[in-house]
Amino acid sequence: MSRSVDGEVEREAKLAAWPGFVMPDLTDVAPGVTVEVRPTLDLDATYVDTADLALVRNGATLRRRTGEGAPRWTLKLPAGSSATTLSRREFDIDDAGVQVPPRLARLVTGWVRRAPLAPVAVIRSHRQRLALLGADGAQLAEIDDDEVSVIDGEHVAARFREVEVELVDGGSEDLL
């Protein structure tokens, strides 16, 4: 049932993109780096928090997402930042249930106290993905171009576009 609960650190940069943005050709983005197109994903995510958004106010997010394998709960906790990246400790649990897994609920108790966790936002993302590979073929980063819809009941309440560059173990902040 569990994929990763050890709290690996995610390093990423998030960039707003305007409507009509076209990803540039990244063929020569850095010496020795090649670009590989990955399959497109359609993701649904429900974000969970307290009524007063205690998690978000403290730089944390908790969500249940479907669309890339088994349904997964993900908790992201702040782990610092640099001039180019946001670092967050990420805890993942594969779980088809709609209730927050107890392990993740325990990790946020200090912020939420006894306040109930409940859905606060639902988003749908159409994700186009690129992988940046080093000369040895190892993945250095993933670039996700997301068209995001914020869902309110049965209606789209808002739309936005975001590009995320996430470094993988072999990727350095110089690549960003």
GROMACS .gro file of C-alpha atoms in nm:
model
  176
    1MET     CA    1   0.000   0.000   0.000
    2SER     CA    2   0.286   0.238   0.071
    3ARG     CA    3   0.520   0.380  -0.195
    4SER     CA    4   0.740   0.618   0.007
    5VAL     CA    5   0.694   0.748   0.357
    6ASP     CA    6   1.055   0.840   0.429
    7GLY     CA    7   1.025   1.207   0.339
    8GLU     CA    8   1.249   1.248   0.036
    9VAL     CA    9   1.338   1.611  -0.043
   10GLU     CA   10   1.184   1.750  -0.361
   11ARG     CA   11   1.369   2.040  -0.528
   12GLU     CA   12   1.173   2.239  -0.782
   13ALA     CA   13   1.104   2.573  -0.943
   14LYS     CA   14   0.747   2.676  -1.030
   15LEU     CA   15   0.686   2.932  -1.302
   16ALA     CA   16   0.362   3.099  -1.409
   17ALA     CA   17   0.293   3.074  -1.782
   18TRP     CA   18   0.057   3.288  -1.983
   19PRO     CA   19  -0.221   3.154  -2.208
   20GLY     CA   20  -0.076   3.056  -2.542
   21PHE     CA   21   0.269   2.989  -2.396
   22VAL     CA   22   0.465   2.741  -2.608
   23MET     CA   23   0.749   2.545  -2.451
   24PRO     CA   24   1.070   2.643  -2.631
   25ASP     CA   25   1.294   2.388  -2.795
   26LEU     CA   26   1.526   2.274  -2.515
   27THR     CA   27   1.758   2.068  -2.735
   28ASP     CA   28   2.066   2.275  -2.641
   29VAL     CA   29   1.955   2.375  -2.290
   30ALA     CA   30   2.290   2.264  -2.142
   31PRO     CA   31   2.599   2.081  -2.271
   32GLY     CA   32   2.548   1.705  -2.284
   33VAL     CA   33   2.179   1.726  -2.191
   34THR     CA   34   1.914   1.567  -2.412
   35VAL     CA   35   1.538   1.606  -2.398
   36GLU     CA   36   1.291   1.319  -2.395
   37VAL     CA   37   0.915   1.366  -2.435
   38ARG     CA   38   0.722   1.169  -2.174
   39PRO     CA   39   0.355   1.061  -2.193
   40THR     CA   40   0.093   1.325  -2.117
   41LEU     CA   41  -0.103   1.285  -1.792
   42ASP     CA   42  -0.450   1.396  -1.683
   43LEU     CA   43  -0.441   1.440  -1.306
   44ASP     CA   44  -0.716   1.501  -1.050
   45ALA     CA   45  -0.615   1.630  -0.706
   46THR     CA   46  -0.812   1.706  -0.393
   47TYR     CA   47  -0.627   1.926  -0.146
   48VAL     CA   48  -0.708   1.878   0.221
   49ASP     CA   49  -0.657   2.133   0.500
   50THR     CA   50  -0.832   2.286   0.799
   51ALA     CA   51  -1.109   2.545   0.754
   52ASP     CA   52  -0.857   2.823   0.836
   53LEU     CA   53  -0.591   2.673   0.601
   54ALA     CA   54  -0.342   2.596   0.878
   55LEU     CA   55  -0.130   2.378   0.650
   56VAL     CA   56  -0.102   2.622   0.361
   57ARG     CA   57  -0.028   2.910   0.600
   58ASN     CA   58   0.270   2.707   0.723
   59GLY     CA   59   0.398   2.613   0.378
   60ALA     CA   60   0.260   2.259   0.378
   61THR     CA   61   0.021   2.083   0.139
   62LEU     CA   62  -0.172   1.759   0.169
   63ARG     CA   63  -0.348   1.608  -0.132
   64ARG     CA   64  -0.496   1.294  -0.279
   65ARG     CA   65  -0.420   1.258  -0.650
   66THR     CA   66  -0.519   1.018  -0.925
   67GLY     CA   67  -0.401   0.988  -1.283
   68GLU     CA   68  -0.048   0.852  -1.254
   69GLY     CA   69  -0.070   0.499  -1.128
   70ALA     CA   70  -0.241   0.408  -0.802
   71PRO     CA   71  -0.430   0.681  -0.613
   72ARG     CA   72  -0.175   0.852  -0.390
   73TRP     CA   73  -0.178   1.077  -0.087
   74THR     CA   74   0.111   1.326  -0.076
   75LEU     CA   75   0.217   1.550   0.210
   76LYS     CA   76   0.473   1.821   0.134
   77LEU     CA   77   0.644   1.997   0.423
   78PRO     CA   78   0.874   2.299   0.392
   79ALA     CA   79   1.245   2.206   0.382
   80GLY     CA   80   1.407   2.538   0.287
   81SER     CA   81   1.468   2.717  -0.038
   82SER     CA   82   1.743   2.879  -0.240
   83ALA     CA   83   1.749   3.156  -0.496
   84THR     CA   84   1.624   2.915  -0.764
   85THR     CA   85   1.450   2.625  -0.592
   86LEU     CA   86   1.182   2.547  -0.341
   87SER     CA   87   1.268   2.243  -0.130
   88ARG     CA   88   1.000   2.036   0.036
   89ARG     CA   89   1.009   1.708   0.221
   90GLU     CA   90   0.764   1.479   0.044
   91PHE     CA   91   0.579   1.185   0.196
   92ASP     CA   92   0.377   0.959  -0.039
   93ILE     CA   93   0.136   0.681   0.045
   94ASP     CA   94  -0.044   0.482  -0.224
   95ASP     CA   95  -0.397   0.453  -0.087
   96ALA     CA   96  -0.730   0.437  -0.271
   97GLY     CA   97  -0.922   0.565   0.033
   98VAL     CA   98  -1.066   0.915   0.060
   99GLN     CA   99  -0.969   0.958   0.427
  100VAL     CA  100  -0.627   1.101   0.512
  101PRO     CA  101  -0.396   0.810   0.600
  102PRO     CA  102  -0.323   0.813   0.976
  103ARG     CA  103   0.056   0.836   0.919
  104LEU     CA  104   0.016   1.164   0.726
  105ALA     CA  105  -0.245   1.300   0.969
  106ARG     CA  106   0.000   1.244   1.256
  107LEU     CA  107   0.273   1.438   1.073
  108VAL     CA  108   0.058   1.755   1.060
  109THR     CA  109  -0.089   1.740   1.411
  110GLY     CA  110   0.133   2.024   1.534
  111TRP     CA  111  -0.023   2.263   1.284
  112VAL     CA  112  -0.383   2.144   1.274
  113ARG     CA  113  -0.418   2.050   1.644
  114ARG     CA  114  -0.767   1.905   1.673
  115ALA     CA  115  -0.918   2.086   1.375
  116PRO     CA  116  -1.068   1.846   1.123
  117LEU     CA  117  -0.900   1.798   0.786
  118ALA     CA  118  -1.140   1.835   0.494
  119PRO     CA  119  -1.125   1.903   0.120
  120VAL     CA  120  -1.051   2.270   0.044
  121ALA     CA  121  -0.971   2.261  -0.329
  122VAL     CA  122  -1.012   2.032  -0.628
  123ILE     CA  123  -0.796   2.076  -0.935
  124ARG     CA  124  -0.762   1.900  -1.268
  125SER     CA  125  -0.436   1.924  -1.458
  126HIS     CA  126  -0.345   1.832  -1.812
  127ARG     CA  127   0.031   1.771  -1.784
  128GLN     CA  128   0.277   1.763  -2.071
  129ARG     CA  129   0.614   1.628  -1.956
  130LEU     CA  130   0.974   1.648  -2.068
  131ALA     CA  131   1.271   1.471  -1.911
  132LEU     CA  132   1.619   1.623  -1.919
  133LEU     CA  133   1.877   1.346  -1.945
  134GLY     CA  134   2.251   1.362  -1.883
  135ALA     CA  135   2.516   1.227  -2.121
  136ASP     CA  136   2.495   0.890  -1.941
  137GLY     CA  137   2.117   0.874  -1.992
  138ALA     CA  138   2.035   0.940  -1.625
  139GLN     CA  139   1.742   1.172  -1.564
  140LEU     CA  140   1.847   1.512  -1.429
  141ALA     CA  141   1.512   1.691  -1.421
  142GLU     CA  142   1.149   1.671  -1.525
  143ILE     CA  143   0.971   1.968  -1.677
  144ASP     CA  144   0.593   1.965  -1.636
  145ASP     CA  145   0.377   2.205  -1.836
  146ASP     CA  146   0.040   2.205  -1.658
  147GLU     CA  147  -0.291   2.346  -1.776
  148VAL     CA  148  -0.481   2.361  -1.447
  149SER     CA  149  -0.855   2.395  -1.384
  150VAL     CA  150  -0.987   2.473  -1.036
  151ILE     CA  151  -1.315   2.287  -0.988
  152ASP     CA  152  -1.607   2.418  -0.780
  153GLY     CA  153  -1.878   2.153  -0.771
  154GLU     CA  154  -1.944   2.073  -1.136
  155HIS     CA  155  -1.802   2.400  -1.272
  156VAL     CA  156  -1.458   2.531  -1.358
  157ALA     CA  157  -1.403   2.825  -1.122
  158ALA     CA  158  -1.061   2.928  -1.255
  159ARG     CA  159  -0.786   2.823  -1.494
  160PHE     CA  160  -0.413   2.885  -1.492
  161ARG     CA  161  -0.096   2.757  -1.650
  162GLU     CA  162   0.218   2.657  -1.462
  163VAL     CA  163   0.555   2.517  -1.561
  164GLU     CA  164   0.740   2.318  -1.297
  165VAL     CA  165   1.102   2.211  -1.319
  166GLU     CA  166   1.179   1.937  -1.066
  167LEU     CA  167   1.535   1.826  -1.016
  168VAL     CA  168   1.602   1.453  -0.988
  169ASP     CA  169   1.888   1.310  -0.779
  170GLY     CA  170   2.145   1.372  -1.054
  171GLY     CA  171   2.025   1.725  -1.132
  172SER     CA  172   2.202   2.030  -0.994
  173GLU     CA  173   2.061   2.374  -0.924
  174ASP     CA  174   2.298   2.502  -1.197
  175LEU     CA  175   2.073   2.325  -1.447
  176LEU     CA  176   1.783   2.546  -1.339
   0.00000   0.00000   0.00000
